[in-house]
């Protein structure tokens, strides 16, 4: 059959392109639940399937309105989550191609790595985790939530995504907040029971995810590409917003990496590829890694902790606590008119409602919100309804907020 021939051809192309010593071959990928044989016109390998399943998920669409670092900023050139994910994918695939790794696996991990991120970036993540910790109900971390979304929350036409283990493992181990001069993978940990235990501990032990490393070299590539993608772009965005000036970059960093995002990416990727070629790990040269660390410290001191962001963070923390509290009350009271039932619980069914704590359900709902949707939900719960002189619009707003009064008209 033509389909079988094309699949054999594609398999041969993959094997000729990857380094058999270090790359993960798609034929060795396993899903949690067995699926039928591919149809006559399905020529994709397992990881290409995963990339497409992630791309067509509802959660992926919400990348478009999730903030990266700077939120509530009227400037369309500032990075949002969707742009960051595309940058990670491109950078990681470039590195992977040069090192002869599996680009389809790299792409799938890249596309899904931040899919569990909260609205308003890492500020939202910290706020949500603090709320759970204060209530004694575990904690929150976005890389574990990404796996949770793709494995158990994302459901289309009654079916879960059923992604392969290497993709989920790479997403869980992608923590780009922790830089390292050397990135090694732990192939022995590529097991479903290890993934389950790691997820359990990520949601119960704060900071546990810092100790998780990918089980494939492709996962390591995405992990380092994550920080390469944001370190220079955040600097560039801060210059655009006039939080810093370009020549504020420390001279020792500018000399090695250059004070421009394009050159920062090129310098870091070039060094990583040259130092890692033909090896079973990734590594930076000592001088480039030192500049890398200095730039990250500069970003934290001058950008992430700047007064503008601190003031926004304090207001957002208060908003998050308020919205969390009212949504939790809706779940506890089983108020099925609430959006949390209509948008999440009803879709996943009563089993989800009975097996999860109310706090974790609220965390699932809030973390899936976009920035705009969060503000809309906050406005609906805490702000008076605004009426204008259009009678039809007034009635529509009242009915939307109070569906039980529709019989009055």
CSV table of C-alpha atoms in Angstrom, one decimal:
chain,number,residue,atom,x,y,z
A,1,UNK,CA,0.0,0.0,0.0
A,2,UNK,CA,1.2,3.5,-0.7
A,3,UNK,CA,0.7,4.6,2.9
A,4,UNK,CA,2.9,1.9,4.2
A,5,UNK,CA,5.6,2.7,1.6
A,6,UNK,CA,5.6,6.4,2.6
A,7,UNK,CA,5.8,5.5,6.3
A,8,UNK,CA,8.8,3.3,5.6
A,9,UNK,CA,10.4,6.1,3.6
A,10,UNK,CA,9.8,8.6,6.4
A,11,UNK,CA,11.2,6.2,9.0
A,12,UNK,CA,14.3,5.8,6.9
A,13,UNK,CA,14.7,9.5,6.6
A,14,UNK,CA,14.4,10.0,10.3
A,15,UNK,CA,17.0,7.3,11.0
A,16,UNK,CA,19.5,8.8,8.5
A,17,UNK,CA,19.0,12.3,10.1
A,18,UNK,CA,19.4,11.5,13.8
A,19,UNK,CA,22.5,10.3,15.8
A,20,UNK,CA,21.5,6.8,16.9
A,21,UNK,CA,23.8,7.1,20.0
A,22,UNK,CA,21.9,10.0,21.6
A,23,UNK,CA,18.7,10.8,19.7
A,24,UNK,CA,15.3,9.3,20.6
A,25,UNK,CA,13.8,7.4,17.7
A,26,UNK,CA,10.0,7.9,17.2
A,27,UNK,CA,9.5,4.2,16.7
A,28,UNK,CA,10.4,3.7,20.4
A,29,UNK,CA,7.8,6.1,21.7
A,30,UNK,CA,5.0,4.7,23.8
A,31,UNK,CA,1.6,6.1,24.7
A,32,UNK,CA,-0.2,5.6,27.9
A,33,UNK,CA,-3.1,4.0,26.1
A,34,UNK,CA,-2.8,1.8,23.0
A,35,UNK,CA,-4.2,3.2,19.8
A,36,UNK,CA,-5.2,1.6,16.5
A,37,UNK,CA,-2.9,1.3,13.5
A,38,UNK,CA,-2.5,4.5,11.4
A,39,UNK,CA,-4.9,4.9,8.4
A,40,UNK,CA,-3.8,4.7,4.8
A,41,UNK,CA,-3.2,8.5,4.6
A,42,UNK,CA,-1.6,9.0,8.0
A,43,UNK,CA,2.1,9.4,7.4
A,44,UNK,CA,3.2,11.1,10.6
A,45,UNK,CA,5.4,9.5,13.2
A,46,UNK,CA,4.4,9.5,16.9
A,47,UNK,CA,6.0,12.8,17.8
A,48,UNK,CA,4.6,14.6,14.8
A,49,UNK,CA,1.2,13.3,15.9
A,50,UNK,CA,1.8,14.8,19.4
A,51,UNK,CA,2.9,18.2,18.0
A,52,UNK,CA,-0.4,18.3,16.0
A,53,UNK,CA,-2.5,17.3,19.0
A,54,UNK,CA,-1.0,20.0,21.1
A,55,UNK,CA,-1.3,22.6,18.3
A,56,UNK,CA,-5.0,21.9,17.9
A,57,UNK,CA,-5.8,21.8,21.6
A,58,UNK,CA,-8.0,24.5,23.2
A,59,UNK,CA,-5.2,25.1,25.7
A,60,UNK,CA,-2.7,26.0,22.9
A,61,UNK,CA,-5.2,28.6,21.5
A,62,UNK,CA,-5.1,30.4,24.9
A,63,UNK,CA,-1.3,31.1,24.5
A,64,UNK,CA,-2.4,34.0,22.4
A,65,UNK,CA,-3.6,36.1,25.4
A,66,UNK,CA,-1.2,35.0,28.1
A,67,UNK,CA,1.5,37.4,29.3
A,68,UNK,CA,5.2,36.5,29.4
A,69,UNK,CA,6.7,39.1,31.8
A,70,UNK,CA,5.2,42.5,31.2
A,71,UNK,CA,1.4,42.6,31.6
A,72,UNK,CA,-1.2,45.3,31.1
A,73,UNK,CA,1.1,47.0,28.6
A,74,UNK,CA,-0.2,48.7,25.5
A,75,UNK,CA,2.5,47.6,23.1
A,76,UNK,CA,2.0,44.8,20.7
A,77,UNK,CA,5.8,44.3,20.2
A,78,UNK,CA,6.2,43.1,23.8
A,79,UNK,CA,6.5,39.3,24.1
A,80,UNK,CA,3.5,37.2,25.0
A,81,UNK,CA,3.4,33.6,25.8
A,82,UNK,CA,2.6,32.6,22.2
A,83,UNK,CA,5.7,34.4,20.8
A,84,UNK,CA,7.9,32.9,23.5
A,85,UNK,CA,6.7,29.4,22.7
A,86,UNK,CA,7.5,29.9,19.0
A,87,UNK,CA,10.9,31.2,19.8
A,88,UNK,CA,11.7,28.2,22.0
A,89,UNK,CA,10.6,25.9,19.3
A,90,UNK,CA,12.7,27.6,16.6
A,91,UNK,CA,15.8,27.8,18.8
A,92,UNK,CA,15.5,24.3,20.1
A,93,UNK,CA,15.0,22.8,16.6
A,94,UNK,CA,18.0,24.7,15.3
A,95,UNK,CA,20.2,23.3,18.1
A,96,UNK,CA,18.7,19.8,17.7
A,97,UNK,CA,19.3,19.8,13.9
A,98,UNK,CA,22.9,20.6,14.4
A,99,UNK,CA,23.4,17.9,17.0
A,100,UNK,CA,21.4,15.4,14.9
A,101,UNK,CA,18.6,14.9,17.4
A,102,UNK,CA,14.9,14.3,16.8
A,103,UNK,CA,13.3,17.5,15.7
A,104,UNK,CA,9.8,16.3,15.9
A,105,UNK,CA,10.2,15.4,19.5
A,106,UNK,CA,11.8,18.7,20.2
A,107,UNK,CA,8.9,20.6,18.5
A,108,UNK,CA,6.3,18.7,20.4
A,109,UNK,CA,8.0,19.4,23.8
A,110,UNK,CA,8.5,23.1,22.8
A,111,UNK,CA,4.9,23.6,21.8
A,112,UNK,CA,3.5,22.2,25.0
A,113,UNK,CA,6.1,23.3,27.5
A,114,UNK,CA,4.2,26.4,28.8
A,115,UNK,CA,0.6,25.3,28.1
A,116,UNK,CA,-0.2,25.1,31.9
A,117,UNK,CA,1.1,28.6,32.6
A,118,UNK,CA,-1.2,31.0,34.5
A,119,UNK,CA,-2.4,34.4,33.2
A,120,UNK,CA,0.0,37.2,34.0
A,121,UNK,CA,3.1,35.1,33.7
A,122,UNK,CA,5.2,34.0,36.7
A,123,UNK,CA,3.4,36.5,38.9
A,124,UNK,CA,0.2,34.5,38.4
A,125,UNK,CA,2.1,31.3,39.1
A,126,UNK,CA,3.6,32.6,42.4
A,127,UNK,CA,0.2,33.9,43.5
A,128,UNK,CA,-1.6,30.7,42.8
A,129,UNK,CA,1.0,28.6,44.5
A,130,UNK,CA,1.0,30.8,47.6
A,131,UNK,CA,-2.8,30.5,47.9
A,132,UNK,CA,-2.6,26.7,47.8
A,133,UNK,CA,0.3,26.6,50.3
A,134,UNK,CA,-1.6,28.9,52.7
A,135,UNK,CA,-4.6,26.7,52.5
A,136,UNK,CA,-2.6,23.5,53.1
A,137,UNK,CA,-3.6,22.1,49.7
A,138,UNK,CA,-0.2,21.6,48.0
A,139,UNK,CA,1.4,24.1,45.6
A,140,UNK,CA,1.4,25.0,41.9
A,141,UNK,CA,4.1,24.9,39.3
A,142,UNK,CA,3.5,25.5,35.6
A,143,UNK,CA,5.6,22.7,34.1
A,144,UNK,CA,3.7,20.1,36.1
A,145,UNK,CA,0.4,21.8,35.2
A,146,UNK,CA,1.3,21.6,31.5
A,147,UNK,CA,1.6,17.9,31.8
A,148,UNK,CA,-1.7,17.8,33.8
A,149,UNK,CA,-3.5,19.8,31.1
A,150,UNK,CA,-2.2,17.7,28.3
A,151,UNK,CA,-2.7,14.4,30.0
A,152,UNK,CA,-5.9,14.8,32.0
A,153,UNK,CA,-7.7,18.1,31.4
A,154,UNK,CA,-7.6,18.6,27.7
A,155,UNK,CA,-10.5,16.6,26.2
A,156,UNK,CA,-11.7,16.9,22.6
A,157,UNK,CA,-14.8,15.0,21.3
A,158,UNK,CA,-14.7,12.8,24.4
A,159,UNK,CA,-11.1,11.8,23.9
A,160,UNK,CA,-8.0,12.7,25.8
A,161,UNK,CA,-4.8,13.6,23.9
A,162,UNK,CA,-2.9,10.5,24.9
A,163,UNK,CA,0.6,12.0,24.2
A,164,UNK,CA,3.8,9.9,24.3
A,165,UNK,CA,5.9,9.6,27.4
A,166,UNK,CA,9.0,11.4,26.0
A,167,UNK,CA,7.0,14.5,25.2
A,168,UNK,CA,5.3,14.6,28.6
A,169,UNK,CA,8.7,13.9,30.3
A,170,UNK,CA,10.4,16.7,28.4
A,171,UNK,CA,7.6,19.2,29.3
A,172,UNK,CA,7.8,18.3,33.0
A,173,UNK,CA,11.6,18.7,33.0
A,174,UNK,CA,11.9,21.9,31.0
A,175,UNK,CA,12.4,24.3,34.0
A,176,UNK,CA,14.1,27.2,32.3
A,177,UNK,CA,14.6,29.2,35.5
A,178,UNK,CA,17.6,27.1,36.5
A,179,UNK,CA,20.6,27.5,34.3
A,180,UNK,CA,23.5,25.1,34.2
A,181,UNK,CA,26.9,24.8,32.5
A,182,UNK,CA,26.1,21.2,31.6
A,183,UNK,CA,22.7,19.5,30.8
A,184,UNK,CA,22.6,15.7,31.1
A,185,UNK,CA,19.6,13.5,30.6
A,186,UNK,CA,18.5,10.6,32.7
A,187,UNK,CA,17.3,7.9,30.3
A,188,UNK,CA,16.5,5.4,33.2
A,189,UNK,CA,13.8,7.7,34.4
A,190,UNK,CA,11.7,7.5,31.2
A,191,UNK,CA,8.9,5.4,32.8
A,192,UNK,CA,5.2,6.2,33.5
A,193,UNK,CA,5.6,5.4,37.2
A,194,UNK,CA,8.4,8.0,37.5
A,195,UNK,CA,6.3,10.6,35.7
A,196,UNK,CA,3.4,9.9,38.1
A,197,UNK,CA,5.6,10.2,41.2
A,198,UNK,CA,7.2,13.4,40.0
A,199,UNK,CA,3.9,15.0,39.2
A,200,UNK,CA,2.6,14.1,42.7
A,201,UNK,CA,5.6,15.7,44.3
A,202,UNK,CA,5.5,18.8,42.1
A,203,UNK,CA,2.0,19.5,43.4
A,204,UNK,CA,2.8,18.8,47.0
A,205,UNK,CA,6.4,19.9,47.6
A,206,UNK,CA,7.3,23.5,46.7
A,207,UNK,CA,10.4,23.8,44.5
A,208,UNK,CA,10.6,20.1,43.9
A,209,UNK,CA,10.5,20.6,40.1
A,210,UNK,CA,13.9,22.2,40.3
A,211,UNK,CA,15.4,18.7,40.8
A,212,UNK,CA,13.7,17.2,37.8
A,213,UNK,CA,15.8,16.8,34.6
A,214,UNK,CA,14.6,15.4,31.3
A,215,UNK,CA,15.1,11.8,30.3
A,216,UNK,CA,16.0,12.6,26.7
A,217,UNK,CA,18.7,14.8,25.2
A,218,UNK,CA,15.9,16.4,23.2
A,219,UNK,CA,14.2,17.4,26.5
A,220,UNK,CA,17.5,19.0,27.6
A,221,UNK,CA,17.7,21.0,24.4
A,222,UNK,CA,14.2,22.5,25.0
A,223,UNK,CA,15.2,23.2,28.6
A,224,UNK,CA,18.2,25.3,27.6
A,225,UNK,CA,16.3,26.8,24.6
A,226,UNK,CA,13.7,28.1,27.1
A,227,UNK,CA,16.1,30.3,28.9
A,228,UNK,CA,17.9,31.3,25.7
A,229,UNK,CA,14.5,32.4,24.3
A,230,UNK,CA,13.6,34.7,27.2
A,231,UNK,CA,16.9,36.0,28.5
A,232,UNK,CA,17.6,38.3,25.6
A,233,UNK,CA,14.0,39.1,24.7
A,234,UNK,CA,13.2,40.3,28.2
A,235,UNK,CA,16.2,42.6,28.0
A,236,UNK,CA,15.0,43.9,24.6
A,237,UNK,CA,11.4,44.4,25.9
A,238,UNK,CA,12.7,46.3,28.9
A,239,UNK,CA,14.7,48.6,26.6
A,240,UNK,CA,11.5,49.2,24.5
A,241,UNK,CA,9.5,50.1,27.6
A,242,UNK,CA,12.4,52.4,28.8
A,243,UNK,CA,12.8,50.4,32.0
A,244,UNK,CA,16.5,50.2,31.2
A,245,UNK,CA,18.8,51.5,28.5
A,246,UNK,CA,20.8,49.3,26.1
A,247,UNK,CA,24.1,50.4,27.5
A,248,UNK,CA,23.0,49.5,31.0
A,249,UNK,CA,24.1,45.9,30.2
A,250,UNK,CA,27.3,45.1,32.2
A,251,UNK,CA,30.4,45.5,30.0
A,252,UNK,CA,31.6,42.0,30.6
A,253,UNK,CA,28.2,40.6,29.3
A,254,UNK,CA,28.1,43.0,26.3
A,255,UNK,CA,31.6,42.1,25.3
A,256,UNK,CA,30.8,38.3,25.0
A,257,UNK,CA,27.0,38.2,24.2
A,258,UNK,CA,26.4,41.7,22.8
A,259,UNK,CA,23.5,44.0,23.9
A,260,UNK,CA,21.0,42.8,21.3
A,261,UNK,CA,18.6,39.9,21.4
A,262,UNK,CA,19.6,38.6,18.0
A,263,UNK,CA,23.3,38.5,19.0
A,264,UNK,CA,22.5,37.0,22.4
A,265,UNK,CA,20.6,34.1,20.8
A,266,UNK,CA,23.3,33.6,18.2
A,267,UNK,CA,26.2,33.7,20.7
A,268,UNK,CA,24.6,31.3,23.1
A,269,UNK,CA,23.4,28.8,20.5
A,270,UNK,CA,26.7,28.9,18.6
A,271,UNK,CA,28.7,28.2,21.8
A,272,UNK,CA,26.3,25.4,23.0
A,273,UNK,CA,26.3,23.6,19.6
A,274,UNK,CA,30.1,23.8,19.2
A,275,UNK,CA,30.8,22.5,22.7
A,276,UNK,CA,28.1,19.8,22.6
A,277,UNK,CA,28.6,18.3,19.1
A,278,UNK,CA,29.1,14.5,19.3
A,279,UNK,CA,28.7,14.4,23.1
A,280,UNK,CA,26.1,12.7,25.2
A,281,UNK,CA,25.2,16.0,27.0
A,282,UNK,CA,24.9,19.7,26.4
A,283,UNK,CA,27.5,22.2,27.7
A,284,UNK,CA,28.5,25.9,27.5
A,285,UNK,CA,32.1,27.2,27.6
A,286,UNK,CA,33.0,28.7,30.9
A,287,UNK,CA,33.3,32.2,29.6
A,288,UNK,CA,29.9,32.2,27.8
A,289,UNK,CA,28.2,30.5,30.7
A,290,UNK,CA,29.6,33.2,33.1
A,291,UNK,CA,28.2,35.9,30.8
A,292,UNK,CA,24.9,34.0,30.6
A,293,UNK,CA,24.6,34.0,34.5
A,294,UNK,CA,25.5,37.7,34.7
A,295,UNK,CA,22.8,38.6,32.2
A,296,UNK,CA,20.3,36.6,34.1
A,297,UNK,CA,21.2,38.3,37.4
A,298,UNK,CA,21.1,41.7,35.7
A,299,UNK,CA,17.6,40.9,34.4
A,300,UNK,CA,16.4,39.9,37.9
A,301,UNK,CA,17.9,43.0,39.5
A,302,UNK,CA,16.9,45.6,37.0
A,303,UNK,CA,13.8,44.2,35.2
A,304,UNK,CA,11.9,41.5,37.1
A,305,UNK,CA,12.2,43.4,40.4
A,306,UNK,CA,11.6,46.8,39.0
A,307,UNK,CA,9.1,49.1,40.7
A,308,UNK,CA,6.6,49.0,37.9
A,309,UNK,CA,6.3,45.2,38.0
A,310,UNK,CA,6.2,45.1,41.8
A,311,UNK,CA,3.3,47.5,42.0
A,312,UNK,CA,1.4,45.5,39.4
A,313,UNK,CA,2.2,42.3,41.2
A,314,UNK,CA,0.8,43.4,44.5
A,315,UNK,CA,-2.5,44.4,42.8
A,316,UNK,CA,-2.7,41.2,40.9
A,317,UNK,CA,-2.1,39.1,44.1
A,318,UNK,CA,-5.1,40.7,45.7
A,319,UNK,CA,-7.2,40.1,42.7
A,320,UNK,CA,-6.1,36.5,42.5
A,321,UNK,CA,-7.0,35.8,46.2
A,322,UNK,CA,-10.4,37.4,45.8
A,323,UNK,CA,-11.3,35.5,42.6
A,324,UNK,CA,-10.0,32.2,44.0
A,325,UNK,CA,-12.1,32.6,47.2
A,326,UNK,CA,-15.4,33.1,45.3
A,327,UNK,CA,-14.8,30.3,42.8
A,328,UNK,CA,-13.9,28.0,45.7
A,329,UNK,CA,-17.2,28.8,47.3
A,330,UNK,CA,-19.0,28.0,44.0
A,331,UNK,CA,-17.4,24.6,43.9
A,332,UNK,CA,-18.0,23.8,47.6
A,333,UNK,CA,-21.7,24.8,47.2
A,334,UNK,CA,-22.0,22.9,43.9
A,335,UNK,CA,-23.3,26.1,42.2
A,336,UNK,CA,-23.7,24.7,38.7
A,337,UNK,CA,-24.6,28.1,37.4
A,338,UNK,CA,-21.1,29.2,38.0
A,339,UNK,CA,-18.7,29.6,35.1
A,340,UNK,CA,-16.3,27.1,36.7
A,341,UNK,CA,-18.9,24.4,36.2
A,342,UNK,CA,-19.9,25.4,32.8
A,343,UNK,CA,-16.4,25.9,31.4
A,344,UNK,CA,-14.5,23.2,33.2
A,345,UNK,CA,-16.3,20.7,35.6
A,346,UNK,CA,-19.2,19.9,33.4
A,347,UNK,CA,-16.8,19.1,30.5
A,348,UNK,CA,-14.7,16.7,32.6
A,349,UNK,CA,-17.6,15.1,34.4
A,350,UNK,CA,-18.6,14.2,37.9
A,351,UNK,CA,-15.6,11.9,38.3
A,352,UNK,CA,-13.3,14.9,38.1
A,353,UNK,CA,-15.5,16.8,40.6
A,354,UNK,CA,-15.5,13.9,43.1
A,355,UNK,CA,-11.8,12.9,42.8
A,356,UNK,CA,-10.2,16.3,43.0
A,357,UNK,CA,-10.1,18.7,45.9
A,358,UNK,CA,-12.1,22.0,45.4
A,359,UNK,CA,-8.8,23.9,45.7
A,360,UNK,CA,-7.1,22.0,42.9
A,361,UNK,CA,-10.2,22.4,40.7
A,362,UNK,CA,-10.1,26.2,41.2
A,363,UNK,CA,-6.3,26.1,40.4
A,364,UNK,CA,-7.0,24.2,37.2
A,365,UNK,CA,-9.6,26.8,36.2
A,366,UNK,CA,-7.7,29.9,37.0
A,367,UNK,CA,-4.4,28.6,35.5
A,368,UNK,CA,-6.2,28.0,32.2
A,369,UNK,CA,-7.5,31.6,32.0
A,370,UNK,CA,-6.0,34.1,29.6
A,371,UNK,CA,-5.2,37.6,31.0
A,372,UNK,CA,-8.3,39.0,29.4
A,373,UNK,CA,-10.6,36.3,30.7
A,374,UNK,CA,-9.2,36.6,34.2
A,375,UNK,CA,-10.0,40.3,34.2
A,376,UNK,CA,-13.4,39.7,32.8
A,377,UNK,CA,-14.2,37.1,35.5
A,378,UNK,CA,-12.9,39.5,38.2
A,379,UNK,CA,-15.1,42.3,36.8
A,380,UNK,CA,-18.2,40.1,36.7
A,381,UNK,CA,-17.7,39.0,40.3
A,382,UNK,CA,-16.6,42.2,42.0
A,383,UNK,CA,-17.6,45.2,39.8
A,384,UNK,CA,-21.1,46.6,39.4
A,385,UNK,CA,-22.8,46.0,36.1
A,386,UNK,CA,-22.5,48.9,33.7
A,387,UNK,CA,-25.8,49.8,32.0
A,388,UNK,CA,-26.2,52.1,29.0
A,389,UNK,CA,-29.4,53.4,27.3
A,390,UNK,CA,-29.8,50.4,24.9
A,391,UNK,CA,-32.6,48.5,26.4
A,392,UNK,CA,-31.8,45.3,24.6
A,393,UNK,CA,-28.2,45.4,25.8
A,394,UNK,CA,-29.3,46.0,29.4
A,395,UNK,CA,-31.6,42.9,29.2
A,396,UNK,CA,-28.9,40.8,27.7
A,397,UNK,CA,-26.5,41.7,30.4
A,398,UNK,CA,-29.0,41.0,33.2
A,399,UNK,CA,-30.0,37.6,31.7
A,400,UNK,CA,-26.3,36.6,31.3
A,401,UNK,CA,-25.6,37.4,34.9
A,402,UNK,CA,-28.9,36.2,36.4
A,403,UNK,CA,-30.3,33.4,34.1
A,404,UNK,CA,-33.0,32.5,36.6
A,405,UNK,CA,-34.8,35.8,35.9
A,406,UNK,CA,-35.5,35.2,32.2
A,407,UNK,CA,-39.1,34.4,33.0
A,408,UNK,CA,-39.7,38.0,33.8
A,409,UNK,CA,-39.7,39.0,30.1
